[in-house]
PDB file of C-alpha atoms in Angstrom:
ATOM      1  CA  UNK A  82       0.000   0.000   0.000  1.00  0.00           C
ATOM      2  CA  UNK A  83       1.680   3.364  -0.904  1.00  0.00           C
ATOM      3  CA  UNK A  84      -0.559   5.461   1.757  1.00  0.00           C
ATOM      4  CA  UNK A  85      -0.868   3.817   5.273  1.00  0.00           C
ATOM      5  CA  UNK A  86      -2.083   7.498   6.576  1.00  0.00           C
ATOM      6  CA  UNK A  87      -6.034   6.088   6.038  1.00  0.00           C
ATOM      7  CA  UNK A  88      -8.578   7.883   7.545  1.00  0.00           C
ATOM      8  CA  UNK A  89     -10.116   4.269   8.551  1.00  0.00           C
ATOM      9  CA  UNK A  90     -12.664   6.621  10.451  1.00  0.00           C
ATOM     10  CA  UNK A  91     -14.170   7.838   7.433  1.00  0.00           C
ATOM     11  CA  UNK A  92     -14.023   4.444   5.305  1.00  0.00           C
ATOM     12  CA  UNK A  93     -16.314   2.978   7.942  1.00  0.00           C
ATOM     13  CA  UNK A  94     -18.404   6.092   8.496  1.00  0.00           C
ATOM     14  CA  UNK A  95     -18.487   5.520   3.979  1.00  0.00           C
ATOM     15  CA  UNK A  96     -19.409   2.028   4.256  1.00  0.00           C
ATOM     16  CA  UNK A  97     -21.978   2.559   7.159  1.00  0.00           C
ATOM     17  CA  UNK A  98     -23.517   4.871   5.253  1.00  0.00           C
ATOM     18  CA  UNK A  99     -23.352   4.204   1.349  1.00  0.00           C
ATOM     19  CA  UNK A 100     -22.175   0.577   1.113  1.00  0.00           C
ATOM     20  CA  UNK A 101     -19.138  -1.689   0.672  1.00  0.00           C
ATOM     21  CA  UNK A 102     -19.292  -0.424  -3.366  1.00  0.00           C
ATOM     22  CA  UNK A 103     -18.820   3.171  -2.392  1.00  0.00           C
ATOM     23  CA  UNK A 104     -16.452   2.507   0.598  1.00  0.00           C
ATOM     24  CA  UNK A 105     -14.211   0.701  -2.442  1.00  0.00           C
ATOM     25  CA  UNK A 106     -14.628   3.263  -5.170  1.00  0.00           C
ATOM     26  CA  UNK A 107     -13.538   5.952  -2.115  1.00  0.00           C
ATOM     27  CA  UNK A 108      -9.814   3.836  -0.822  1.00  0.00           C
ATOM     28  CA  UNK A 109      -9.251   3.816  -4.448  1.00  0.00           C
ATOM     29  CA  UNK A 110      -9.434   7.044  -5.495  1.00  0.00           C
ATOM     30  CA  UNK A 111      -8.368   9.060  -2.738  1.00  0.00           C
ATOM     31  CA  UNK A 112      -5.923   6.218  -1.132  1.00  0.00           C
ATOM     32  CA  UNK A 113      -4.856   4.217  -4.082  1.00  0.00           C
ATOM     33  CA  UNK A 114      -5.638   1.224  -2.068  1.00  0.00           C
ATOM     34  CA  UNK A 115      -7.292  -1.780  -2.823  1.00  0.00           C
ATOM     35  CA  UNK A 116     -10.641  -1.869  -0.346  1.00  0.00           C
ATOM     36  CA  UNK A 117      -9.479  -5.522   1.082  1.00  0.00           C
ATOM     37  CA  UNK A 118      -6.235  -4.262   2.738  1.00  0.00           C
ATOM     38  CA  UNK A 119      -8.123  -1.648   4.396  1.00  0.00           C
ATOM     39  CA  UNK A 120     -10.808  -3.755   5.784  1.00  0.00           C
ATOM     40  CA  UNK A 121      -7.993  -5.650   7.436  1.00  0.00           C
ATOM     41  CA  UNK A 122      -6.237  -2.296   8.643  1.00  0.00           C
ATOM     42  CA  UNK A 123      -9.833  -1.692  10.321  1.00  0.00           C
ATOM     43  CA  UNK A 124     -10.137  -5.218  11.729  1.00  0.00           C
ATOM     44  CA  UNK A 125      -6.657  -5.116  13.471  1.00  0.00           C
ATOM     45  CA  UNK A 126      -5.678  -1.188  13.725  1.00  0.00           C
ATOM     46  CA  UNK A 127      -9.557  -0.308  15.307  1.00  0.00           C
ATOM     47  CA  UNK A 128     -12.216  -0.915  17.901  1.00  0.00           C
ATOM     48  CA  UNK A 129     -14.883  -1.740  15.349  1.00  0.00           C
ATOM     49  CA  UNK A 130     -15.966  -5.302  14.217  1.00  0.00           C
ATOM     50  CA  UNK A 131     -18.615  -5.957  11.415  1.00  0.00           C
ATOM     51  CA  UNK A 132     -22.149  -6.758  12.409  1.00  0.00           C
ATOM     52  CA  UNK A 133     -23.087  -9.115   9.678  1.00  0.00           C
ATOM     53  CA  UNK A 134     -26.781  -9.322  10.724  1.00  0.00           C
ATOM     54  CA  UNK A 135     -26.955  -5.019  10.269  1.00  0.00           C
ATOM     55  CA  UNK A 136     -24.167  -4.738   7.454  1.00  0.00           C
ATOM     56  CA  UNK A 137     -22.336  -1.930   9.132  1.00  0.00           C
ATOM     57  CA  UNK A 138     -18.831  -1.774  11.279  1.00  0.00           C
ATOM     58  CA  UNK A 139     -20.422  -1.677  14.692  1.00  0.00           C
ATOM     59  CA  UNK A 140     -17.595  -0.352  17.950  1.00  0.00           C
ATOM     60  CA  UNK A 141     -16.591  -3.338  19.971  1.00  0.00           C
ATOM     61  CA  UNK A 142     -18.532  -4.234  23.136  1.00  0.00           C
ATOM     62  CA  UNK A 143     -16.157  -4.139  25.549  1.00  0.00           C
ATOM     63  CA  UNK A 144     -18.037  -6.888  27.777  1.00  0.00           C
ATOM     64  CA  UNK A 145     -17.844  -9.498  25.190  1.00  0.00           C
ATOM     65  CA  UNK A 146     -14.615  -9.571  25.591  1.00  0.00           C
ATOM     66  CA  UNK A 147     -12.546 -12.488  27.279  1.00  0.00           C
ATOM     67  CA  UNK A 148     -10.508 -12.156  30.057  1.00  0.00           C
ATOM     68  CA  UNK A 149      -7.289 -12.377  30.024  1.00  0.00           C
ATOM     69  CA  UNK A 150      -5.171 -14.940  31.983  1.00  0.00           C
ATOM     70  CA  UNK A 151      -3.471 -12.192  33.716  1.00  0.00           C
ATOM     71  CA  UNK A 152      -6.965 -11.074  34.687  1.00  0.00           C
ATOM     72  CA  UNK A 153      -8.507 -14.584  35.737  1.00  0.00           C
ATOM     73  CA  UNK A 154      -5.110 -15.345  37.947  1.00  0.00           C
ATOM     74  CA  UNK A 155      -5.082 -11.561  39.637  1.00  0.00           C
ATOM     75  CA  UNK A 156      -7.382 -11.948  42.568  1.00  0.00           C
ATOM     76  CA  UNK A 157      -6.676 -15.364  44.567  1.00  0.00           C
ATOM     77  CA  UNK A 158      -8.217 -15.740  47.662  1.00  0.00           C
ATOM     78  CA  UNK A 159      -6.182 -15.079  50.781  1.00  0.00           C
ATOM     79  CA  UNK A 160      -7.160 -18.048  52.515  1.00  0.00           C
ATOM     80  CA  UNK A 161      -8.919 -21.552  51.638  1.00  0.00           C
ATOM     81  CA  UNK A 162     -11.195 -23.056  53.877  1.00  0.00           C
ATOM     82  CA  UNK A 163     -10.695 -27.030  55.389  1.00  0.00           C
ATOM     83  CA  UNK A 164     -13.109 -29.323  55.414  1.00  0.00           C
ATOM     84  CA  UNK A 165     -12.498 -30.838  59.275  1.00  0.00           C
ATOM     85  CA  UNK A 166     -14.888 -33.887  58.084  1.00  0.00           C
ATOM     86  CA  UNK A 167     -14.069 -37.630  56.827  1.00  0.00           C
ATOM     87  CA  UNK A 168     -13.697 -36.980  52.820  1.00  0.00           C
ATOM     88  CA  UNK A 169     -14.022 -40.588  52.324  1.00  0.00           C
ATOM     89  CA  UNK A 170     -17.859 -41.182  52.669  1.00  0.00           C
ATOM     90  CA  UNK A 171     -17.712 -38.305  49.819  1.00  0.00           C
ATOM     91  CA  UNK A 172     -18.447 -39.028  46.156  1.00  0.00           C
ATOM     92  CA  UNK A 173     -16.824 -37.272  43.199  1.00  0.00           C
ATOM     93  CA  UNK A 174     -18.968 -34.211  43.970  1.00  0.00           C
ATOM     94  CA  UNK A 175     -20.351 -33.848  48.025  1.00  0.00           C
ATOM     95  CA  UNK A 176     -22.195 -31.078  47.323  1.00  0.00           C
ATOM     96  CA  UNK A 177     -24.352 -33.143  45.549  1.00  0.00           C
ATOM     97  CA  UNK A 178     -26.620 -36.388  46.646  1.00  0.00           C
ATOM     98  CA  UNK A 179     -25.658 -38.940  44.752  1.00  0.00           C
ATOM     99  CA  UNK A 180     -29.505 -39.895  44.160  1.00  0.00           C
ATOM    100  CA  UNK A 181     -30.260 -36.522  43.153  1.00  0.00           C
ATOM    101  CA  UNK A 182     -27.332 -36.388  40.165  1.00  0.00           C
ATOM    102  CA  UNK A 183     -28.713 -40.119  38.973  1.00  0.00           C
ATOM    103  CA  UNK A 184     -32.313 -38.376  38.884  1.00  0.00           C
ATOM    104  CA  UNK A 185     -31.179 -35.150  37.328  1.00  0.00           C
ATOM    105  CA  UNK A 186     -29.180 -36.960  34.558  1.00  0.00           C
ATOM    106  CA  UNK A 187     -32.382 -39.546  33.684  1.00  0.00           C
ATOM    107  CA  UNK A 188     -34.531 -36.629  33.747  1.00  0.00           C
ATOM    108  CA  UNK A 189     -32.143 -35.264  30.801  1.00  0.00           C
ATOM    109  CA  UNK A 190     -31.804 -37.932  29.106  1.00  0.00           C
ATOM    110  CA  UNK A 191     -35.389 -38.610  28.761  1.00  0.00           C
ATOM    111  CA  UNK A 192     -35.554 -34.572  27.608  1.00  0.00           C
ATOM    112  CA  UNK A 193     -32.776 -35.665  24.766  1.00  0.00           C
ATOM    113  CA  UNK A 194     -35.103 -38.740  24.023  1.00  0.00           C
ATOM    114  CA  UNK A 195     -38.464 -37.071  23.732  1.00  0.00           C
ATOM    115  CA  UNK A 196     -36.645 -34.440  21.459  1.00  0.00           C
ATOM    116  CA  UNK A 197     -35.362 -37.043  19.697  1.00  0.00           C
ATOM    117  CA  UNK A 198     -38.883 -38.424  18.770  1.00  0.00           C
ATOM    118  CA  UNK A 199     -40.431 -35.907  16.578  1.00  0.00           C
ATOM    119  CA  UNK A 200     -37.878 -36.416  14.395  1.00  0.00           C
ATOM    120  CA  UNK A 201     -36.327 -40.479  14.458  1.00  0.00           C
ATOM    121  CA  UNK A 202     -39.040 -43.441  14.973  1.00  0.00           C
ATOM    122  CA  UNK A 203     -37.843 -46.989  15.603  1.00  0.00           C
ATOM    123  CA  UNK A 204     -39.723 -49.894  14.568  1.00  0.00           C
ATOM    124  CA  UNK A 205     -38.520 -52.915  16.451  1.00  0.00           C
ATOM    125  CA  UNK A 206     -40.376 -55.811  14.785  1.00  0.00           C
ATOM    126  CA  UNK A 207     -39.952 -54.639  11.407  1.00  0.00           C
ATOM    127  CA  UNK A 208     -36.112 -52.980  12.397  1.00  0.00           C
ATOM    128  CA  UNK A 209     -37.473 -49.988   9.940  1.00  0.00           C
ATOM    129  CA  UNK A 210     -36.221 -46.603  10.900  1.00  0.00           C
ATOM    130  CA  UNK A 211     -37.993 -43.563   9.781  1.00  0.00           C
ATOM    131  CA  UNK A 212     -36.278 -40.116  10.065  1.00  0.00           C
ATOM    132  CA  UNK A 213     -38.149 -36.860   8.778  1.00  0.00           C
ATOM    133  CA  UNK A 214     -35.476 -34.666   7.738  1.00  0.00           C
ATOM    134  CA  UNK A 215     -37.664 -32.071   6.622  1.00  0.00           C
ATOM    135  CA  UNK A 216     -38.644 -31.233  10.449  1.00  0.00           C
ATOM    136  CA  UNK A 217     -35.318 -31.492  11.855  1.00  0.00           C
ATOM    137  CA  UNK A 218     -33.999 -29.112   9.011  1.00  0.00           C
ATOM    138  CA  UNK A 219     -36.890 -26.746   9.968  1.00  0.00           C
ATOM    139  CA  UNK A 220     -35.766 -26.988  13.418  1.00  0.00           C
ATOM    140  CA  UNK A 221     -32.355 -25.890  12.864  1.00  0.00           C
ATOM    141  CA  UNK A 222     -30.572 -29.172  12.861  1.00  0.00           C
ATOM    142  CA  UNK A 223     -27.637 -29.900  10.362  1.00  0.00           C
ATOM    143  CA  UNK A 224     -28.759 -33.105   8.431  1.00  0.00           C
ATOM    144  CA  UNK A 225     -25.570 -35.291   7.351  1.00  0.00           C
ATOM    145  CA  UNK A 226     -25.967 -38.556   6.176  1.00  0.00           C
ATOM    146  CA  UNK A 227     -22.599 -40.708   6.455  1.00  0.00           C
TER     147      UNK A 227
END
């Protein structure tokens, strides 16, 4: 690129307003650059992303953002506390009842199941299987048959 003094500011206020076509015709007139190296100079030089659902360079939420591992790691509590009990009458998790996990995780998979049959049906006797694609496209799901 011959210019890297780009107002980026007023490619994306361009774009925002007239389009990608006019955003282009604009780097390449005034810029001499082609409209692909200066979407990248916005992606990595500014705080704006593209909203693909609007069509515009939107600014960067700031909460969306991860933390860093620097940030996670700062704050570590000063003390931990003991547990003055027997830990070997506890499962894998003692905060939870055993019986109560076992019922939680039948109680999903019978959600997973029920879900399951508006779309698959299983005929035993016959060992036919009938699967309506058409509903679990509608529904979102990625058919792919192997």
């Amino acid at each position: 690129m011959k210019n890297k003094n780009i107002d980026l500011q007023k490619v994306i206020d361009i774009f925002n307003a007239e389009g990608k076509r006019a955003a282009a015709e604009f780097t390449e007139v005034e810029y001499n650059a082609q409209y692909t190296t200066v979407q990248r100079k916005i992606k990595e030089e500014t705080n704006y992303i593209f909203n693909r659902t609007t069509r515009k360079y939107e600014i960067r939420d700031k909460e969306a953002t991860f933390m860093t591992l620097e940030e996670l790691c700062k704050d570590k509590p000063k003390t931990a506390r003991k547990i003055n009990e027997d830990r070997s009458s506890f499962g894998p998790n003692p905060h939870l009842n055993e019986n109560i996990f076992k019922d939680l995780i039948v109680n999903l998979m019978k959600d997973k199941m029920q879900e399951m049959s508006k779309y698959i049906y299983l005929e035993q006797s016959t060992k036919l299987v009938l699967i309506s694609l058409k509903k679990l496209e509608e529904s979102g799901y990625k058919v792919v048959l192997d």
